[in-house]
Tab-separated table of C-alpha atoms in Angstrom:
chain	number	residue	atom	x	y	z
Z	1	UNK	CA	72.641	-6.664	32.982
Z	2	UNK	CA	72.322	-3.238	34.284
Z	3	UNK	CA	69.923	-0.564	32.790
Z	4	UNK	CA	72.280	1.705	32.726
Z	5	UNK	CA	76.380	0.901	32.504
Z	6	UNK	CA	78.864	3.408	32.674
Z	7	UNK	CA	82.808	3.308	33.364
Z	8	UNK	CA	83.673	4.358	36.585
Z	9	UNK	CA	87.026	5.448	35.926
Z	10	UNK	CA	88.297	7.226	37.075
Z	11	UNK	CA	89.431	9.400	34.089
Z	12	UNK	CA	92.910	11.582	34.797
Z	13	UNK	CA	93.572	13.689	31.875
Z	14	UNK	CA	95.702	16.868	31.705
Z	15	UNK	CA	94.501	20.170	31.438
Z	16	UNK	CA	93.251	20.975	27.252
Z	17	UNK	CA	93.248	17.240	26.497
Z	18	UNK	CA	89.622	15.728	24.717
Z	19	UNK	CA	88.092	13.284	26.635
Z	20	UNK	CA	85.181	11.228	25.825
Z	21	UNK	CA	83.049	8.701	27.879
Z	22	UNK	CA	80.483	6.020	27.189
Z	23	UNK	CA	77.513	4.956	28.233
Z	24	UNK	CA	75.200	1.767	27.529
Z	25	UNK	CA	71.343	1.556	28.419
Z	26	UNK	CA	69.586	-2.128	28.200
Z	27	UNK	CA	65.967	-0.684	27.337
Z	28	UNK	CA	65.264	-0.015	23.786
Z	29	UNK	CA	62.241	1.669	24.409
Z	30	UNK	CA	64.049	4.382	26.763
Z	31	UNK	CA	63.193	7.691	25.628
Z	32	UNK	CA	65.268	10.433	27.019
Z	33	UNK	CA	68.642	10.673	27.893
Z	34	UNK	CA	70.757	12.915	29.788
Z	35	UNK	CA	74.162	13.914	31.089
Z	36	UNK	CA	74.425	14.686	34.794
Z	37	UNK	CA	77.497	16.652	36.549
Z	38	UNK	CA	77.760	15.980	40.339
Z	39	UNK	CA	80.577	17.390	42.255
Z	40	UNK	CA	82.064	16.385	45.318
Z	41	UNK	CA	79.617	15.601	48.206
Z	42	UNK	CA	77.242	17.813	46.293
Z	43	UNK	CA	74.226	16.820	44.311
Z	44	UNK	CA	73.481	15.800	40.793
Z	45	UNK	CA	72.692	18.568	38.508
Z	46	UNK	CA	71.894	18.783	34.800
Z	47	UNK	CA	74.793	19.017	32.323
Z	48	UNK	CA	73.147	18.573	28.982
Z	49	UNK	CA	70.223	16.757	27.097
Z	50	UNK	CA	71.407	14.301	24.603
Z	51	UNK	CA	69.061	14.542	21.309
Z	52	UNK	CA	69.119	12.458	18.274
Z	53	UNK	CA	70.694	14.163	16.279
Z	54	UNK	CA	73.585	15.171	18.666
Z	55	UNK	CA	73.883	18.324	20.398
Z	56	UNK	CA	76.937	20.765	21.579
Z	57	UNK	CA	77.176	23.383	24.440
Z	58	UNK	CA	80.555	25.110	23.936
Z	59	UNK	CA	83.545	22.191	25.042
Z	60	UNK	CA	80.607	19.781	25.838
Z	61	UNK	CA	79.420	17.344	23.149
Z	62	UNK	CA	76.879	14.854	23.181
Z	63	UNK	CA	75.853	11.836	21.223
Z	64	UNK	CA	72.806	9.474	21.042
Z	65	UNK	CA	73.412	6.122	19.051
Z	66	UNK	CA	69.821	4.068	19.349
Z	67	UNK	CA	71.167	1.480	17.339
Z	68	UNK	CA	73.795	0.517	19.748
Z	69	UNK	CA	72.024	1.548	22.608
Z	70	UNK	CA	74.841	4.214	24.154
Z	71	UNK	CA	75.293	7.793	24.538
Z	72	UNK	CA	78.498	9.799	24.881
Z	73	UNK	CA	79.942	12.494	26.304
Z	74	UNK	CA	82.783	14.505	24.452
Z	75	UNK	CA	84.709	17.260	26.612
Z	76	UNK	CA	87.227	19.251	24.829
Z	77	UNK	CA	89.908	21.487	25.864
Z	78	UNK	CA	89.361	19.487	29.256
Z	79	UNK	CA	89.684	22.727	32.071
Z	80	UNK	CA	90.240	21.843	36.123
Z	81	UNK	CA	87.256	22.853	36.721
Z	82	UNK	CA	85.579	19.665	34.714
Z	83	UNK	CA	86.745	17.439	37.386
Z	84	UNK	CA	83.508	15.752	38.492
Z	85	UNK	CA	81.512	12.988	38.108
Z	86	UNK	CA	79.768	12.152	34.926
Z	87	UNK	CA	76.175	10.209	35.525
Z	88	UNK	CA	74.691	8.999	32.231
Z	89	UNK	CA	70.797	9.122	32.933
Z	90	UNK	CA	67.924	7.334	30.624
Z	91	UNK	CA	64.337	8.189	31.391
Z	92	UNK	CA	61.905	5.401	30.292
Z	93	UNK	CA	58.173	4.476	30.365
Z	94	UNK	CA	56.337	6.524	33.415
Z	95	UNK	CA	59.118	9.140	33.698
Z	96	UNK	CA	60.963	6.455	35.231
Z	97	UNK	CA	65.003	8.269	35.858
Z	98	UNK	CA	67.664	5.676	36.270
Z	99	UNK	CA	71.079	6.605	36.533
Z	100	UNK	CA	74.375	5.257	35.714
Z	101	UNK	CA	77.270	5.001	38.454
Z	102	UNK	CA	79.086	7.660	37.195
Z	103	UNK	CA	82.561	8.307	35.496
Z	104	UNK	CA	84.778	10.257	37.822
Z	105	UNK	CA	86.929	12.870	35.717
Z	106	UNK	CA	90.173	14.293	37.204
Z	107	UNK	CA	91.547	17.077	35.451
Z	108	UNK	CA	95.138	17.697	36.340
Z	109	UNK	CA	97.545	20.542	35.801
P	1	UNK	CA	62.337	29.365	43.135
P	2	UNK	CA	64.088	27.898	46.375
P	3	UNK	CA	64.247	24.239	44.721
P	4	UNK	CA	64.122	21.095	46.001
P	5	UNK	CA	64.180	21.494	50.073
P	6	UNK	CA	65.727	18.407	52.057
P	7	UNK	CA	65.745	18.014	55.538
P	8	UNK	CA	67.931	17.340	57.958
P	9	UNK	CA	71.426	17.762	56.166
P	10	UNK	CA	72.398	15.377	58.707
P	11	UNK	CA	71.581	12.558	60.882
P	12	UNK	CA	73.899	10.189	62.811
P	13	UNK	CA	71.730	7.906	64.722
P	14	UNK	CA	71.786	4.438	66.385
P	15	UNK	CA	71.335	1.188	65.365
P	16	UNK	CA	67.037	0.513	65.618
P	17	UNK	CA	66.046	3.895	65.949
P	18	UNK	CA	63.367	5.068	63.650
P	19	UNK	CA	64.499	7.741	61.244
P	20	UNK	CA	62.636	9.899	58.992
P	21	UNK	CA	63.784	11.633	56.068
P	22	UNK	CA	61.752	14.878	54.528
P	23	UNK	CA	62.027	16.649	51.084
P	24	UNK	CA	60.181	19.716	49.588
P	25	UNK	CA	59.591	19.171	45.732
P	26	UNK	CA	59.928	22.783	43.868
P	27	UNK	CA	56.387	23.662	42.864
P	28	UNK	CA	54.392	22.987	40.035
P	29	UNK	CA	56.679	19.737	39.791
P	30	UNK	CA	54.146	16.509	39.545
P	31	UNK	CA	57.108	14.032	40.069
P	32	UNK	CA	58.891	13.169	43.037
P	33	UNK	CA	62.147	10.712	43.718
P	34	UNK	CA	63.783	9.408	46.510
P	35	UNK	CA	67.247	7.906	46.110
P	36	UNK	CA	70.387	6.654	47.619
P	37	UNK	CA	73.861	7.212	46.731
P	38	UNK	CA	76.532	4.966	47.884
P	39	UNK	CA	80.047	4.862	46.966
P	40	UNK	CA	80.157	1.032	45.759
P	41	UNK	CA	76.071	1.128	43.916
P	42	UNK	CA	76.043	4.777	43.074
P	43	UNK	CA	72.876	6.079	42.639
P	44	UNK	CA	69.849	3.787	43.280
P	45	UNK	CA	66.031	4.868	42.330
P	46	UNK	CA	64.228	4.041	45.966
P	47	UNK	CA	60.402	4.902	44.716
P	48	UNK	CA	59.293	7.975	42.681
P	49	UNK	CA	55.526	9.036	42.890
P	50	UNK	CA	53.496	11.027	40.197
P	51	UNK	CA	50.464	13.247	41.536
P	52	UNK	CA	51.383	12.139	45.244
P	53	UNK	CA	50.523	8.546	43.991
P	54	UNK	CA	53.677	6.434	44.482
P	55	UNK	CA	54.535	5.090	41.144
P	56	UNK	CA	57.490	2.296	41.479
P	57	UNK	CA	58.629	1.177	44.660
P	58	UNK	CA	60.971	-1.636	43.499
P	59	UNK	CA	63.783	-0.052	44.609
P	60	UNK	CA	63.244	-0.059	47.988
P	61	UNK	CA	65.812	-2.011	49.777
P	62	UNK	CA	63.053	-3.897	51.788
P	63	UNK	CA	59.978	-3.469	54.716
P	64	UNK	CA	62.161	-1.826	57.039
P	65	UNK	CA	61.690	1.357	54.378
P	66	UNK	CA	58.601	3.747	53.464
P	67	UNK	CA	57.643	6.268	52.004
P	68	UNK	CA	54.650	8.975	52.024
P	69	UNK	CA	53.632	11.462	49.860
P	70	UNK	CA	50.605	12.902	51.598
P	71	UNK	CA	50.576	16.145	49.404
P	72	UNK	CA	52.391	18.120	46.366
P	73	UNK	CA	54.661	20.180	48.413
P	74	UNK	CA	55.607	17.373	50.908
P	75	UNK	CA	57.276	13.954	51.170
P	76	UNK	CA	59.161	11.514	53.533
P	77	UNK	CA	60.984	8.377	53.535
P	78	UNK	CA	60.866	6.678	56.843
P	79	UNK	CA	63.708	3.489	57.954
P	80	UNK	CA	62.936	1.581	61.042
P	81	UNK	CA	64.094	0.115	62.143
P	82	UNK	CA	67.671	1.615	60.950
P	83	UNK	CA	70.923	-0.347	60.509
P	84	UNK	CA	74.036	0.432	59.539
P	85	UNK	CA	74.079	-0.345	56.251
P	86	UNK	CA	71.571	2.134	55.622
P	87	UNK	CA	74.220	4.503	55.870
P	88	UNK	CA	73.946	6.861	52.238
P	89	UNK	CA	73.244	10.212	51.148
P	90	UNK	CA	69.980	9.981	50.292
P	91	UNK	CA	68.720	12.283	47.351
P	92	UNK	CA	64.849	13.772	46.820
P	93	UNK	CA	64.459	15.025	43.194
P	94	UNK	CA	61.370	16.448	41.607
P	95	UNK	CA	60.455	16.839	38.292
P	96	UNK	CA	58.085	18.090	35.796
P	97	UNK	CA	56.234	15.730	33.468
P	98	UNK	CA	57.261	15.503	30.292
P	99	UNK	CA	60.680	17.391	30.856
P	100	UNK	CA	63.122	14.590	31.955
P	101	UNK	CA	65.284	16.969	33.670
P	102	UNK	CA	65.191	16.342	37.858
P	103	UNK	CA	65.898	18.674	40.525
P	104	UNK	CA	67.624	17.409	42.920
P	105	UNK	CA	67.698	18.899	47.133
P	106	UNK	CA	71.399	18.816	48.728
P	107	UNK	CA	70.688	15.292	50.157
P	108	UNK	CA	70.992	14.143	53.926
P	109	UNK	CA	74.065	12.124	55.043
P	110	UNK	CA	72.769	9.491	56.980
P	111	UNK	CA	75.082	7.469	59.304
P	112	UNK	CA	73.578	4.742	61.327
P	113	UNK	CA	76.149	3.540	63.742
C-alpha cells in the first residue's frame, strides 16, 4: 500500500460548482499534513495546512480525520483559476515529506 | 528572500554522460529534499538531509545516483551514468524544522536521450 493515495482524476467541474477530494495516508503516527497546489510545469507550492480541528481559507476547506486516516480538500464556488493539481502531503517521523500523486482539477466555463 | 535556487533549468544530454544537478536551499532552512516528478509516479522523495547530514536515501532509484550536501547553502544530486529513463523534473525543496511547509526551486527538466 502506498503512504500516501490520492485520486488522480482528473476532476472537470464547471465554473461555481463544490468540489471535494480525498486523500488516504498508511502511517498512523504521521504528524502533519498538508495541501499542495502545483500548476502546470511549475512547482509545488503550499495551499493550506490541514489541522485537527479543520481549517478554512476563504473557498478552500480542509479536513483531518485520524481515525480513518484521510484528509480532504473542499473547494467551493470552484473559479478557472483553481485548475491545478492537488498533492495531499503527510510529514512523518524525521520531517520525512511524502507526497501523494496528485488530483488534477479542471475548471471549465 | 530569493528561495530555493535550482540549477540548470535544463539539461538534454546523452545516454552515459555524467550529469549533475545543483540546488540552493533558502537560508536559515536546516532541511533539504531532492525529488523527481514523473507523469506516471508523480512525485517521489529521492533523499532529504537535515544539518547537511543526509537523512533517508531510500528513495534513490539505485548506485547510478548521489547526492552531496557539503554545506547549508549548497547541494547536488549527481546520475552517471545517465539513461533515459532518468528523464524527470527533478525538484530541490528546503525546509525549516519543525514547520512542515517545503520550499520548493523551479526544478530542472532533465531529458536523457
Amino acid at each position: 500500500r502506498k503512504e500516501v493515495e490520492q485520486d488522480p482524476g482528473p476532476f472537470n467541474v464547471p465554473e461555481g460548482a463544490t468540489v471535494a477530494f480525498n486523500c488516504t495516508y498508511s502511517n498512523s503516527a504521521s504528524q502533519s499534513f498538508f495541501w499542495y497546489r502545483q500548476d502546470c510545469r511549475k512547482e509545488p507550492k503550499l495551499l493550506m495546512s490541514v489541522y485537527s480541528s479543520g481549517n478554512e481559507d476563504g473557498r478552500f476547506t480542509a479536513q483531518l480525520n485520524r481515525a480513518s486516516q484521510y484528509i480532504s480538500l473542499l473547494i467551493r464556488d470552484s473559479k478557472l483559476s483553481d485548475s491545478a493539481t492537488y498533492l495531499c502531503v503527510v510529514t512523518g517521523g524525521y520531517q520525512k515529506v511524502t507526497f501523494g500523486i496528485g488530483t488534477k482539477l479542471q475548471v471549465i466555463p | 528572500d530569493a528561495g530555493v535556487i535550482q540549477s540548470p533549468r535544463h539539461e538534454v544530454t546523452e545516454m552515459g554522460q555524467e550529469v549533475t544537478l545543483r540546488c540552493k536551499p533558502i537560508s536559515g532552512h536546516d532541511y533539504l529534499f531532492w525529488y523527481r516528478q514523473t507523469m506516471m509516479r508523480g512525485l517521489e522523495l529521492l533523499i532529504y538531509f537535515n544539518n547537511n547530514v543526509p537523512i533517508d536515501d531510500s528513495g534513490m532509484p539505485e548506485d547510478r545516483f548521489s547526492a552531496k550536501m557539503p554545506n547549508a547553502s549548497f547541494s547536488t544530486l549527481k546520475i552517471q551514468p545517465s539513461e533515459p529513463r532518468d528523464s524527470a523534473v527533478y525538484f530541490c525543496a528546503s525546509s525549516w524544522g519543525g514547520s512542515g511547509e517545503a520550499f520548493f526551486g523551479q526544478g530542472t527538466r532533465l531529458t536523457v536521450v
